[in-house]
Coordinates of C-alpha atoms in Angstrom, one line a residue:
X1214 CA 20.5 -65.9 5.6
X1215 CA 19.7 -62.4 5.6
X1216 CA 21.6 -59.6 8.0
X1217 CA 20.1 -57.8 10.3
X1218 CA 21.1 -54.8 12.7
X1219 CA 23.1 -54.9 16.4
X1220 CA 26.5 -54.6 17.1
X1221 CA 27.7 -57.0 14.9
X1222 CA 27.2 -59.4 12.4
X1223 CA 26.6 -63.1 12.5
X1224 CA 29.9 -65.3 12.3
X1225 CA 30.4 -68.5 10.7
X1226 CA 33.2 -70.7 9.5
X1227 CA 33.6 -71.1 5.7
X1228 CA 32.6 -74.4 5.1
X1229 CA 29.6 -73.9 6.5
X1230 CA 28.4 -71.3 3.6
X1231 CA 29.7 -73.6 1.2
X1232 CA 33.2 -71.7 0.4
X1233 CA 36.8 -73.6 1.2
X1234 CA 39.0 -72.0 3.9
X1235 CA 41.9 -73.0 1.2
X1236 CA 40.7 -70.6 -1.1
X1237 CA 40.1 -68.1 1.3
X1238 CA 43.4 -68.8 2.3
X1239 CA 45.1 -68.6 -1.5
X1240 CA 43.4 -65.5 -1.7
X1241 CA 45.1 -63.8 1.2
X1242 CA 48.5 -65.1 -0.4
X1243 CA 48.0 -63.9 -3.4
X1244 CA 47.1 -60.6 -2.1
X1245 CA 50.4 -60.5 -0.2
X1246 CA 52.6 -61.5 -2.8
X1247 CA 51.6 -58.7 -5.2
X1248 CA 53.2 -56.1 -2.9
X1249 CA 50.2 -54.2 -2.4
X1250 CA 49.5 -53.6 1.0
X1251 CA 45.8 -54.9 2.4
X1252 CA 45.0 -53.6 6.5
X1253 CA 41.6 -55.1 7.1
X1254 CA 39.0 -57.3 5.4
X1255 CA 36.0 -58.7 5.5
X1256 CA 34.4 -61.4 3.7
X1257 CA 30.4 -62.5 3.8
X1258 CA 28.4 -65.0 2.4
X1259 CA 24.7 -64.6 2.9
X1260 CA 25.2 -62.1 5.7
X1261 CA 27.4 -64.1 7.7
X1262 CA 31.2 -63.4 8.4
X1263 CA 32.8 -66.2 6.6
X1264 CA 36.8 -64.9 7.3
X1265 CA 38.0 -61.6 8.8
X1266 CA 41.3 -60.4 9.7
X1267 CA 43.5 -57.1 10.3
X1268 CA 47.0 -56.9 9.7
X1269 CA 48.7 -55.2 12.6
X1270 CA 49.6 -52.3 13.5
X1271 CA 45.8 -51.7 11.9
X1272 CA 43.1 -53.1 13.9
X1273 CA 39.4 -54.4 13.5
X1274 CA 37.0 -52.1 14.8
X1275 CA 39.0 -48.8 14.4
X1276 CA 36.9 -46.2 12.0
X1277 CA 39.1 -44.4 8.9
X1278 CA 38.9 -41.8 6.5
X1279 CA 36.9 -44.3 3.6
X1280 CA 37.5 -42.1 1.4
X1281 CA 35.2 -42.2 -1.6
X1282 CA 33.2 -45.1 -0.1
X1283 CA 31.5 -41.9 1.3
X1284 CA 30.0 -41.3 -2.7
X1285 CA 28.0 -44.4 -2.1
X1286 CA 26.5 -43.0 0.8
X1287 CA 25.4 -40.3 -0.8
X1288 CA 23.9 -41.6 -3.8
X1289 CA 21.8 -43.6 -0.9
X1290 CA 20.6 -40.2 0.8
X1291 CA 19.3 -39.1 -2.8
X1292 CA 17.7 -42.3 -3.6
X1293 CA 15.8 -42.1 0.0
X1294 CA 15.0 -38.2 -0.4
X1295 CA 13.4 -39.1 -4.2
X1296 CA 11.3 -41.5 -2.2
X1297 CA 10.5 -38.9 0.0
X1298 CA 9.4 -36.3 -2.6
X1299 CA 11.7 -34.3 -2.1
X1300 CA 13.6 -33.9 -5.0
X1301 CA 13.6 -35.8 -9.0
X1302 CA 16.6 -37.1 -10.6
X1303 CA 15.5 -35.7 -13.9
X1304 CA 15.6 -31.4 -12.0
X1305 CA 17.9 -29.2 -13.1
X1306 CA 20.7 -28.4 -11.1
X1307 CA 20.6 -24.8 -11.3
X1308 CA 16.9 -24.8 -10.1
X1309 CA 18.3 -25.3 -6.4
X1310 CA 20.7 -22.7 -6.8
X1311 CA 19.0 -19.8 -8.7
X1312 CA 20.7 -17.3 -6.4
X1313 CA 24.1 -19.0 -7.0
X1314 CA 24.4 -18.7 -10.6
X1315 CA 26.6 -16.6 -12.2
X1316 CA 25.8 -13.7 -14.5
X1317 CA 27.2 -15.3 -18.1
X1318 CA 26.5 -19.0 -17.5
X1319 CA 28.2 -22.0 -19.8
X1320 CA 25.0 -22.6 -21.7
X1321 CA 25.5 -26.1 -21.6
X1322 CA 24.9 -25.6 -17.6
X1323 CA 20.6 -25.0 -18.1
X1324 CA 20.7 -28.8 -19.4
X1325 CA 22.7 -30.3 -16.6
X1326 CA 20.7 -32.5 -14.3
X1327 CA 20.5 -34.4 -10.6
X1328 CA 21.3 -37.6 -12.5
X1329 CA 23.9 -36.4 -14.1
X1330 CA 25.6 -35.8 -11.2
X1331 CA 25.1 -39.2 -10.1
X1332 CA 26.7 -40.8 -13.0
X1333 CA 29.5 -38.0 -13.1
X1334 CA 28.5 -36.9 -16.6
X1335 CA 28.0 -33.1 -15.8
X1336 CA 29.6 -32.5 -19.0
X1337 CA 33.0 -30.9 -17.4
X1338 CA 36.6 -32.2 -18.5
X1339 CA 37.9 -32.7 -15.4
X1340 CA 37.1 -33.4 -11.7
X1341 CA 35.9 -30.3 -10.5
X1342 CA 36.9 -30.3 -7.1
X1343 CA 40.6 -29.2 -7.9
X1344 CA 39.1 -25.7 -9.9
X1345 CA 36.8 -25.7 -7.1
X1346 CA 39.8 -25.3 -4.5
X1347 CA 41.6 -23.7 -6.8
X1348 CA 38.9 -20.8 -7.1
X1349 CA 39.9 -19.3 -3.7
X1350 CA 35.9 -19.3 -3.2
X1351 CA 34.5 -20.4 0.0
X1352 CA 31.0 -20.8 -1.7
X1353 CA 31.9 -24.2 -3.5
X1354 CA 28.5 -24.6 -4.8
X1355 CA 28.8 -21.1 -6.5
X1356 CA 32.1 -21.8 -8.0
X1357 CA 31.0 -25.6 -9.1
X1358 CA 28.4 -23.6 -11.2
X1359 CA 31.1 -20.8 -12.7
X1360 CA 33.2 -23.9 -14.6
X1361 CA 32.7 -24.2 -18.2
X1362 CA 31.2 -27.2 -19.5
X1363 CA 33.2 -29.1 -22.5
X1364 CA 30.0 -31.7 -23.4
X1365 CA 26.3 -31.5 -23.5
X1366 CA 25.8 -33.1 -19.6
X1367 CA 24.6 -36.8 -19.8
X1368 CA 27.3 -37.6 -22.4
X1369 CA 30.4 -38.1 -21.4
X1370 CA 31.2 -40.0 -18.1
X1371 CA 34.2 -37.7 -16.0
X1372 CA 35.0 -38.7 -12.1
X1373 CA 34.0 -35.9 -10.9
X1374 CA 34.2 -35.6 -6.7
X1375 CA 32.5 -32.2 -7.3
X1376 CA 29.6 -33.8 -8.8
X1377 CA 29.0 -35.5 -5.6
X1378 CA 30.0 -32.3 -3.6
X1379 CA 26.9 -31.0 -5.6
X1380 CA 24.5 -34.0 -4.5
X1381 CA 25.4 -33.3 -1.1
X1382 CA 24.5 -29.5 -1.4
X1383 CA 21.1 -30.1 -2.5
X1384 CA 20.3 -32.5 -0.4
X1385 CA 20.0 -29.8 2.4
X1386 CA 18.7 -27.3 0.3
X1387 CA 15.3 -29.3 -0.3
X1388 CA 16.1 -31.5 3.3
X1389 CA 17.3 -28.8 5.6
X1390 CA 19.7 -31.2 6.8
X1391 CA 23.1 -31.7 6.6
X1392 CA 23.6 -35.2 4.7
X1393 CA 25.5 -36.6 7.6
X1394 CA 22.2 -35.5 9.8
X1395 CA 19.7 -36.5 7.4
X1396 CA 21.2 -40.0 7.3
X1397 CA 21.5 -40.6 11.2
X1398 CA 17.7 -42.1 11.7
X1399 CA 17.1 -43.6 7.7
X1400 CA 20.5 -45.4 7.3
X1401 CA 23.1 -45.1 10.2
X1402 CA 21.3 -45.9 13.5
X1403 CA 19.5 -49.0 11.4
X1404 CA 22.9 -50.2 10.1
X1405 CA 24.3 -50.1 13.6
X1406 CA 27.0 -47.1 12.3
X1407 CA 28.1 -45.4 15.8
X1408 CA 29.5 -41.9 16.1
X1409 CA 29.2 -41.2 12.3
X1410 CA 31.8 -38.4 11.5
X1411 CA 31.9 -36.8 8.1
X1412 CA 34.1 -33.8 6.8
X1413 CA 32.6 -30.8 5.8
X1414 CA 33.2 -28.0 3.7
X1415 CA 34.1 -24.5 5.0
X1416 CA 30.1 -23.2 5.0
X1417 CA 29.7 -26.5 6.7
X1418 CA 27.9 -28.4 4.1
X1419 CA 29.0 -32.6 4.3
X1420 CA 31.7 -33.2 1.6
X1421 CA 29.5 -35.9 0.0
X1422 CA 32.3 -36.8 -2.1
X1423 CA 34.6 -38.3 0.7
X1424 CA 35.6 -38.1 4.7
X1425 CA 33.4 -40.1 6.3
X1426 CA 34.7 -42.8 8.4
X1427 CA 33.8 -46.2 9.0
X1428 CA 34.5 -49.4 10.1
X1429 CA 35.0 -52.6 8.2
X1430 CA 32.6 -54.4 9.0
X1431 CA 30.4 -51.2 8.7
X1432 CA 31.2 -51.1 5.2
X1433 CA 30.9 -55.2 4.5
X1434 CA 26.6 -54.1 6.4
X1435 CA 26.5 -51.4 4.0
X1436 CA 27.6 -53.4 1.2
X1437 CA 25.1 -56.4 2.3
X1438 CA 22.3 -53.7 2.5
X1439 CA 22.7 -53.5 -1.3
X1440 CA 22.8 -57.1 -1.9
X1441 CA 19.4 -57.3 0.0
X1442 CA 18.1 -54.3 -2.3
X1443 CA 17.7 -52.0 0.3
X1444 CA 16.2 -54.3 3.3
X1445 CA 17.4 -54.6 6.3
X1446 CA 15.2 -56.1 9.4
X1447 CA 12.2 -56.4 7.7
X1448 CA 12.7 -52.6 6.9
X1449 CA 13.0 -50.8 3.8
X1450 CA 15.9 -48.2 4.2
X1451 CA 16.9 -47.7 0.5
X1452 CA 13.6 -48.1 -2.1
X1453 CA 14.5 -51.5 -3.9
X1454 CA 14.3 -49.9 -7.4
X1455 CA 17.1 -47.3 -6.3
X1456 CA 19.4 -49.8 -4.8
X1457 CA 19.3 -51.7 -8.2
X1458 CA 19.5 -49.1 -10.5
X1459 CA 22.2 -47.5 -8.4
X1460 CA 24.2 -50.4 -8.9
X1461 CA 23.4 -50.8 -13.0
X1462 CA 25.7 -49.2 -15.3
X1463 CA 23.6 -46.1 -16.5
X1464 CA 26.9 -44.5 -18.5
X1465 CA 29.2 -46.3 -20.0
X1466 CA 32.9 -45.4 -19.0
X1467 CA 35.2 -47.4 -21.5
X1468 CA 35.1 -50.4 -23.8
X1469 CA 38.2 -52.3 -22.5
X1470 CA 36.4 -55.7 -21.6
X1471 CA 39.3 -57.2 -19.1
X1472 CA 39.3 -54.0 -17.0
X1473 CA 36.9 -52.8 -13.9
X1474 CA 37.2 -49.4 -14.8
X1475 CA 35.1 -49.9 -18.1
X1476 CA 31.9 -51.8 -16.9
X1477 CA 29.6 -48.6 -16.6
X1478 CA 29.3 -46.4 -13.7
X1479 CA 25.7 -46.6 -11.6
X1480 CA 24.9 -43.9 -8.9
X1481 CA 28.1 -43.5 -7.5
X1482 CA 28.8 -47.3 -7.7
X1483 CA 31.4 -48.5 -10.1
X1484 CA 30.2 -51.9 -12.1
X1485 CA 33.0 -54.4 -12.4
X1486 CA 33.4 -57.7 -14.7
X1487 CA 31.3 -60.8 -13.5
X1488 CA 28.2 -59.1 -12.3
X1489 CA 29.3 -57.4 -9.7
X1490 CA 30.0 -54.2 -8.5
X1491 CA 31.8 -52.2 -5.9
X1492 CA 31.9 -48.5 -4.0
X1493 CA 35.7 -47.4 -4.3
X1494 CA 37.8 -45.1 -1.8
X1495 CA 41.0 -43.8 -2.9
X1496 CA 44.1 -46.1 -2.1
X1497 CA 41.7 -49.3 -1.8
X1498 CA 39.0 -48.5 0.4
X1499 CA 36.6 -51.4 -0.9
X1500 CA 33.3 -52.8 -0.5
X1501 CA 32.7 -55.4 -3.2
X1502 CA 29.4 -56.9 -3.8
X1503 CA 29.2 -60.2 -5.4
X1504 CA 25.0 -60.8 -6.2
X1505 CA 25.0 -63.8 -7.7
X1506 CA 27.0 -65.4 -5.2
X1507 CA 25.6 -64.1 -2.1
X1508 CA 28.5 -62.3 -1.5
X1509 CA 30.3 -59.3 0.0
X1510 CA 34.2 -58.3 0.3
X1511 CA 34.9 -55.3 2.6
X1512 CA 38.6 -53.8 2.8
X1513 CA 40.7 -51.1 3.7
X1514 CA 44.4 -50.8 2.3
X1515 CA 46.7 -48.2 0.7
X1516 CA 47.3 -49.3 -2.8
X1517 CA 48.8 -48.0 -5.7
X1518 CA 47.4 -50.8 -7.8
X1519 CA 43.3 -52.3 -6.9
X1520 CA 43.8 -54.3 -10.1
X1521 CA 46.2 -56.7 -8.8
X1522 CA 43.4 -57.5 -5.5
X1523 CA 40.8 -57.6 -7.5
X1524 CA 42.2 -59.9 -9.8
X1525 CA 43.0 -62.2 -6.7
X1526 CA 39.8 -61.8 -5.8
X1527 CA 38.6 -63.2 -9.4
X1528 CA 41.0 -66.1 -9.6
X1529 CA 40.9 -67.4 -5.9
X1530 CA 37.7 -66.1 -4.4
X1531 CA 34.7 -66.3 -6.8
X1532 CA 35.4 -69.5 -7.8
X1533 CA 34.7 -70.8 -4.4
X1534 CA 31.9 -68.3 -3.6
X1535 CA 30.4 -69.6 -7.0
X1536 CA 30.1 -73.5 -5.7
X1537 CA 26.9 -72.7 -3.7
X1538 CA 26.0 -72.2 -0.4
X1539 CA 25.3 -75.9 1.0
X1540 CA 27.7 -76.3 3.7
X1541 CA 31.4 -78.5 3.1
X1542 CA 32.5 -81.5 4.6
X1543 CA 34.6 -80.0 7.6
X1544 CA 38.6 -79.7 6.5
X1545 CA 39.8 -79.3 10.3
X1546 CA 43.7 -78.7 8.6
X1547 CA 42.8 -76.3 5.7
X1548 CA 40.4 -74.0 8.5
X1549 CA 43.6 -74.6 10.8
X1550 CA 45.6 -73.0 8.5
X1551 CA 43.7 -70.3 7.6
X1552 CA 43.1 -69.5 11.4
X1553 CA 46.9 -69.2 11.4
X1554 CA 46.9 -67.1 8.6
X1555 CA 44.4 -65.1 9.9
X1556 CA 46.5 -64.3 13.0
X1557 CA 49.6 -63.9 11.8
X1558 CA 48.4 -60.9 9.5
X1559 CA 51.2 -58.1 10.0
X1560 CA 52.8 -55.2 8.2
X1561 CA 56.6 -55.9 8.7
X1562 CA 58.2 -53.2 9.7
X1563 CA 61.2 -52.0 7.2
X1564 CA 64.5 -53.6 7.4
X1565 CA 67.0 -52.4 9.3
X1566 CA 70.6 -52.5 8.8
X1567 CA 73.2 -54.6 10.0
X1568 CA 76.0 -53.6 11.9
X1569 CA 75.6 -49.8 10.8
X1570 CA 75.1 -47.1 13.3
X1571 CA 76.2 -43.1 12.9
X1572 CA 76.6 -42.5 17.0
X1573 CA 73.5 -40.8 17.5
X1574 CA 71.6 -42.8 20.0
X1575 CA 70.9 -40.9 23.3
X1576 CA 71.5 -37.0 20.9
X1577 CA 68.5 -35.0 21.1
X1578 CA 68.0 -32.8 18.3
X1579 CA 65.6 -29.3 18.3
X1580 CA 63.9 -28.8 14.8
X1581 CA 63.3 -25.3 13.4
X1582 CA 60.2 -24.0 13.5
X1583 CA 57.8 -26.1 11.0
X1584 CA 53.7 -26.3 10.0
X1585 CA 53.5 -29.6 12.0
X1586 CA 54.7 -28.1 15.4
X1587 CA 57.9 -30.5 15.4
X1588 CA 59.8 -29.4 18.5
X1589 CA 62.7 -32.5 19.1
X1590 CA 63.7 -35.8 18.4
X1591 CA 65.4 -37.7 20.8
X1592 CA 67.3 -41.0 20.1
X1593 CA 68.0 -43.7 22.3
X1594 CA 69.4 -46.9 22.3
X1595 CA 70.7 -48.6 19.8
X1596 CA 67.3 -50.8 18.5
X1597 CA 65.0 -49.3 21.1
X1598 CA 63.4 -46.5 18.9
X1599 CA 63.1 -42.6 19.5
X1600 CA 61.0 -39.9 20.7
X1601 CA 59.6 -37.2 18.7
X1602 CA 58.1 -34.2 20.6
X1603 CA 55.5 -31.8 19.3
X1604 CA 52.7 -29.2 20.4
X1605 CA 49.4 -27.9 19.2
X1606 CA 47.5 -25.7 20.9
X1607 CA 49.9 -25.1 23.6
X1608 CA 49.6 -29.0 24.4
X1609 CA 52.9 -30.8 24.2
X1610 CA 52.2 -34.9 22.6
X1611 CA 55.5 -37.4 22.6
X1612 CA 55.4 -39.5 20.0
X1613 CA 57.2 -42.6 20.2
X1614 CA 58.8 -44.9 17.3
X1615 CA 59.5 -48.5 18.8
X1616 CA 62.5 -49.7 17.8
X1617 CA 61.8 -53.5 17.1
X1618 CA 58.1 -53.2 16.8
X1619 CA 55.6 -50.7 16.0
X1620 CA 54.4 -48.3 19.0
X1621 CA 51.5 -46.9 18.4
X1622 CA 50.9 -42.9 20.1
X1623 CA 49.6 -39.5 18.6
X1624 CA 51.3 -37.9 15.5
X1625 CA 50.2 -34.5 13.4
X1626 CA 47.8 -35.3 10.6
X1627 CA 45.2 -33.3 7.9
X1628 CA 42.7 -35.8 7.8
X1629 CA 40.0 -33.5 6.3
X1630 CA 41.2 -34.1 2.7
X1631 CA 40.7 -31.3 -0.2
X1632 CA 40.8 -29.0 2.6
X1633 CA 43.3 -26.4 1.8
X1634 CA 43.2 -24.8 5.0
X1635 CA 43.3 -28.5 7.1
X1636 CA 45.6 -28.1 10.3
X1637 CA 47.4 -30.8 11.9
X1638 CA 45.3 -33.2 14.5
X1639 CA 46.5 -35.0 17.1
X1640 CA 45.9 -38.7 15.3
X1641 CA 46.6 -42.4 16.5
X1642 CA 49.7 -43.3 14.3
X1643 CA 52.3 -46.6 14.3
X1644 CA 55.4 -45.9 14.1
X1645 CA 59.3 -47.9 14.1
X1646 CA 62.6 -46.4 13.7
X1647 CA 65.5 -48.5 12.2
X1648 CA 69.3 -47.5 11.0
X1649 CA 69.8 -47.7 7.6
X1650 CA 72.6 -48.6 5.2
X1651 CA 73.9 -45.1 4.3
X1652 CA 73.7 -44.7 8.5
X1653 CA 70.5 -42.5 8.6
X1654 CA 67.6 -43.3 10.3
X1655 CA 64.5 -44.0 9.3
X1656 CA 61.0 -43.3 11.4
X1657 CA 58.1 -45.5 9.1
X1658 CA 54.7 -43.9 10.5
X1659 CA 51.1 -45.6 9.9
X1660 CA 47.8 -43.1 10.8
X1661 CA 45.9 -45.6 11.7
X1662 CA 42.4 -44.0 11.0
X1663 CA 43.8 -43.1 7.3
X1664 CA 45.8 -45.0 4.5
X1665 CA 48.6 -42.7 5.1
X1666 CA 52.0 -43.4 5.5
X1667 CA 54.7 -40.7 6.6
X1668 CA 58.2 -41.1 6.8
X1669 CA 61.0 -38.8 8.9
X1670 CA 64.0 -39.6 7.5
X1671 CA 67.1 -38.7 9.4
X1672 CA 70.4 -37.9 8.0
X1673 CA 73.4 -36.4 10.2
X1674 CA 75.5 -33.8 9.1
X1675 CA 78.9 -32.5 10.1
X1676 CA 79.5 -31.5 13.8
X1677 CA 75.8 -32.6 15.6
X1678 CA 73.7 -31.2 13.0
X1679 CA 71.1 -33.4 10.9
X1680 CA 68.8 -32.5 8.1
X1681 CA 65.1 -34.6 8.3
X1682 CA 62.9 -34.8 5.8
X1683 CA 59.5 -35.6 5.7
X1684 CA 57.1 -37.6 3.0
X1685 CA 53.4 -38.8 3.0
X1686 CA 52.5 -41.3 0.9
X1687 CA 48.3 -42.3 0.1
X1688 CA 46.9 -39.3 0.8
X1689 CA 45.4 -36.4 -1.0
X1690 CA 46.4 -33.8 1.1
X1691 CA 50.4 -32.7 1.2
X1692 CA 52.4 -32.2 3.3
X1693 CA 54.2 -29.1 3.2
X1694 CA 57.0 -29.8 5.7
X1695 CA 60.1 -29.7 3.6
X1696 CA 63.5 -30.4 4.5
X1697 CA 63.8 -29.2 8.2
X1698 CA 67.7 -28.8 10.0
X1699 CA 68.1 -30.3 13.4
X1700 CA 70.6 -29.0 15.9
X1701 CA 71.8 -31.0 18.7
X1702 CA 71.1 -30.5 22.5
X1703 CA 73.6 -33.0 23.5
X1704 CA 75.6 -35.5 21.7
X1705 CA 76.3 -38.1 24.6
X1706 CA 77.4 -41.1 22.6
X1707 CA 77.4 -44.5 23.5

C-alpha cells in the first residue's frame, strides 16, 4: 500500500502486514532494558501504522526540536531546486558568495563544491559550526568561508552542521526564499506538516543543519516519502533519482563493518548495515528506512547510546519485517499484550526516599538573581511536590513539580540550539519533586518539545538557607545557571 497525504496515516494491526505483535513487542523490551530512554515511535509497513506508542509524560502529536532530522530536509530542498534549475551539485561554493569571500582565501576553498557540502567532505577538520560561533561574526556564511581547509574537499568525510548551514544559505540566494518558505508548497503542505517552525540564524537565514520541529508521525511520512522515491499522491515531490542517490553512500565514512556509522554517508542521510538507511537528530531523533522490507521506524528519545536501539531494532524487528507482507493468522493474546504494552509506556519518575525528610515542606525560599528569571520555590507537603516561580518579560509563570506523578506547566528553555545569544522561552515541561537519601530534594524536569532534561537540585544549609543547582542533560545549548543560594521567607514546619 502506498501513503498518501491528510491528517494522518492509515492504521493497521501487525498481523495484517505480515509482522508478529510478539516481535514488535520484544523489540520494545529490549529497548527498555538497555537503559536508554525512547519517548515516541512509530512503526510502518507499506504505509500503514503497524504499532505506535508514547511513553508518558511525552505525547503523540506534540512537535520537538528534531534536531538534525532537519539535514534531511534540506538535502530534499536542494534536490528539488536542482530540478528546478536552479542550482548544480557540481557549482562552486564560492560562486554564490563572491562578495563574501575573504581577501587571502585557503586555496583549497576555489575547489570546494555543492556536493561536497552534502556529503560533509568540505575538506575542513572539524564541524564548522563551533569556529563559526566562535568567530563572534554575525555573517555565518562569511565566516564559514574564512576557515582553513585541512583536505582537498571531496576527500575526506567530516560531520560538519556548517556544511548544511551552507546548503541552506544558498538555497535563498539562487531561490529568494528562506528554506523553511521554499519548502511550505513542494514538501510541507503535501506531507500534511502543519505550522512548520524552523530556527534561524541571526541574519535570519533557516539553520539548515537543525531546529526544525516535527511530529512523529511527520517524520515516519517523511521517511515513507523516501521509501516511495519521492512520490507521494500520484505526485512527484522529490525527483526519483535524488531521493535514491540521496540515500546511497556517495563518501565513505569508516571501514568498521559491524557499526552504522561506517556505511557511507548520502545527502545528509547516514547509510546503515542491512540496506537501509536513516536521517539522525542528536540524542535519537530517528527516522529509519528499511527498503527492502517496506518499512519505516520513526522515534524521538534522548540517548546517549543509538547503537544499543538500533541493535534492538536488528535483532527483534527486521527479522519479522523480513517475513513478507501477506497477512498472519490472528494471535488475539500476543496483539493483547502488545496493546498493553503499548499503553503502559511511561518514564518512571526517580525514586524517592524512604522515611527521609529535611523539614522543609511548606518553606518558601527567594533565589538570587539568575539568567533564567528564577524568583522562588515553594515546598509543600510532604509527597505533594513544589512550586517554582519565575518571570520573563514582566510575566510571572508558576511552575509546578507534582509530587507523585509528573505535572506538566511552563519552564525556562533555549530551544534555538547553537544560538549563543538564545534567551529563555516559556516551554511545556514535566516535572516531579522527590526527597532523596542525603535529605535534598530533587525537581526531575522533561521539556517536552526537546530531548532535554533539567534537574534543580535542592540542598539545605544551616539556619533556612539552601544552595540549588541546576543541570541540563541532551542538549547542545548550556545552561549557564550555576550554583544559586536560596534564602527562606518562612520556615513553617510541619
Amino acid at each position: 500500500m502506498v501513503a498518501s497525504g491528510g491528517n494522518q496515516l492509515p492504521r493497521g494491526t501487525p498481523e495484517a502486514f505480515g509482522v508478529a505483535s510478539g516481535a514488535v513487542t520484544a523489540f520494545l523490551e529490549a529497548a527498555e532494558a538497555t537503559g536508554q530512554e525512547l519517548h515516541g515511535f512509530m512503526l510502518l509497513k507499506r504505509g500503514t501504522v503497524i504499532a505506535e506508542g508514547s511513553w508518558q509524560p511525552y505525547e503523540a502529536g506534540r512537535k520537538r526540536l528534531s534536531n538534525s532530522v532537519s539535514k534531511s530536509f534540506t538535502s530534499a530542498a536542494i534536490g528539488i531546486a536542482v530540478a528546478e534549475g536552479k542550482l548544480s551539485i557540481e557549482d562552486a561554493v564560492v560562486s554564490f558568495f563572491e562578495d563574501e569571500v575573504p581577501e587571502q582565501p585557503d586555496p583549497k576553498l576555489s575547489g570546494m563544491r555543492v556536493k561536497h557540502l552534502l556529503t560533509m567532505s568540505t575538506g575542513h577538520d572539524v564541524d564548522t559550526v563551533v569556529p563559526v560561533l566562535k568567530s563572534g561574526e554575525t555573517d555565518w556564511v562569511r565566516a564559514f568561508l574564512a576557515l582553513p581547509l585541512a583536505y582537498e574537499p571531496g576527500t575526506v568525510f567530516k560531520y560538519n552542521t556548517g556544511a548544511t548551514y551552507m546548503l541552506s544559505a544558498i538555497l535563498q540566494r539562487v531561490t529568494g526564499e528562506r528554506l523553511v518558505d521554499y519548502l511550505q508548497d513542494r514538501l510541507f503542505a503535501p506531507l500534511g506538516i502543519d505550522n512548520s517552525a524552523w530556527d534561524s540564524c541571526p541574519a535570519g537565514i533557516t539553520a539548515g543543519g537543525w531546529g526544525l520541529s516535527l511530529t512523529t508521525e511527520e517524520m515516519a511520512r517523511f521517511g515513507q516519502l523516501y521509501l516511495q522515491q519521492g512520490m507521494w499522491e500520484g505526485k512527484q515531490l522529490i525527483p526519483a533519482e535524488w531521493a535514491s542517490a540521496s540515500v546511497s553512500p556517495q563518501i565513505g565514512n569508516g571501514d568498521d563493518p559491524d557499526s552504522d556509522w561506517s556505511s557511507g554517508y548520502g545527502y545528509q542521510f547516514w547509510c546503515n548495515r542491512y540496506g537501509t538507511y536513516r536521517a539522525d537528530g542528536a540524542f535519537g531523533q530517528i527516522i529509519l528506512v528499511m527498503p527492502a522490507e517496506e518499512a519505516v521506524l520513526a522515534f524521538t528519545s534522548s540517548l546517549s547510546d543509538l547503537s544499543q536501539i538500533l541493535n534492538a531494532v536488528w535483532a527483534h524487528l527486521l527479522p519479522a519485517l523480513q517475513k513478507g507482507s501477506e497477512p498472519l493468522p490472528n494471535e488475539a493474546q500476543a496483539l493483547e499484550a502488545l496493546r498493553a504494552k503499548l499503553a503502559s509506556l511511561e518514564i518512571a519518575p526517580p525514586a524517592a526516599a524512604i522515611g527521609v525528610r529535611h523539614g522543609g515542606e511548606h518553606a518558601e525560599y527567594l533565589f538570587e538573581d539568575n539568567a533564567l528569571g528564577l524568583a522562588s520555590l515553594r515546598l509543600h507537603g510532604e509527597d505533594e511536590g513544589c512550586t517554582i516561580v519565575w518571570t520573563l518579560h514582566e510575566k510571572t509563570y508558576a511552575f509546578e513539580a507534582g509530587g507523585e506523578a509528573w505535572a506538566i506547566s511552563q519552564w525556562p528553555s533555549a530551544p534555538e540550539v547553537y544560538h549563543a545569544e538564545a534567551k529563555p522561552v516559556p516551554a511545556d515541561a514535566a516535572a516531579v519533586g522527590r526527597w532523596q537519601d542525603d535529605g535534598s530534594y530533587l525537581i526531575s524536569i522533561r521539556l517536552l518539545d526537546t530531548a532535554y532534561h533539567d534537574a534543580v537540585h535542592v540542598r539545605f544549609e544551616e539556619e533556612g538557607h539552601a544552595s540549588i543547582t541546576f543541570a541540563r542533560k541532551f542538549s547542545v545549548t548550556p545552561l549557564h545557571v550555576g550554583t544559586l543560594q536560596a534564602h527562606p521567607v518562612q520556615a513553617a514546619r510541619r
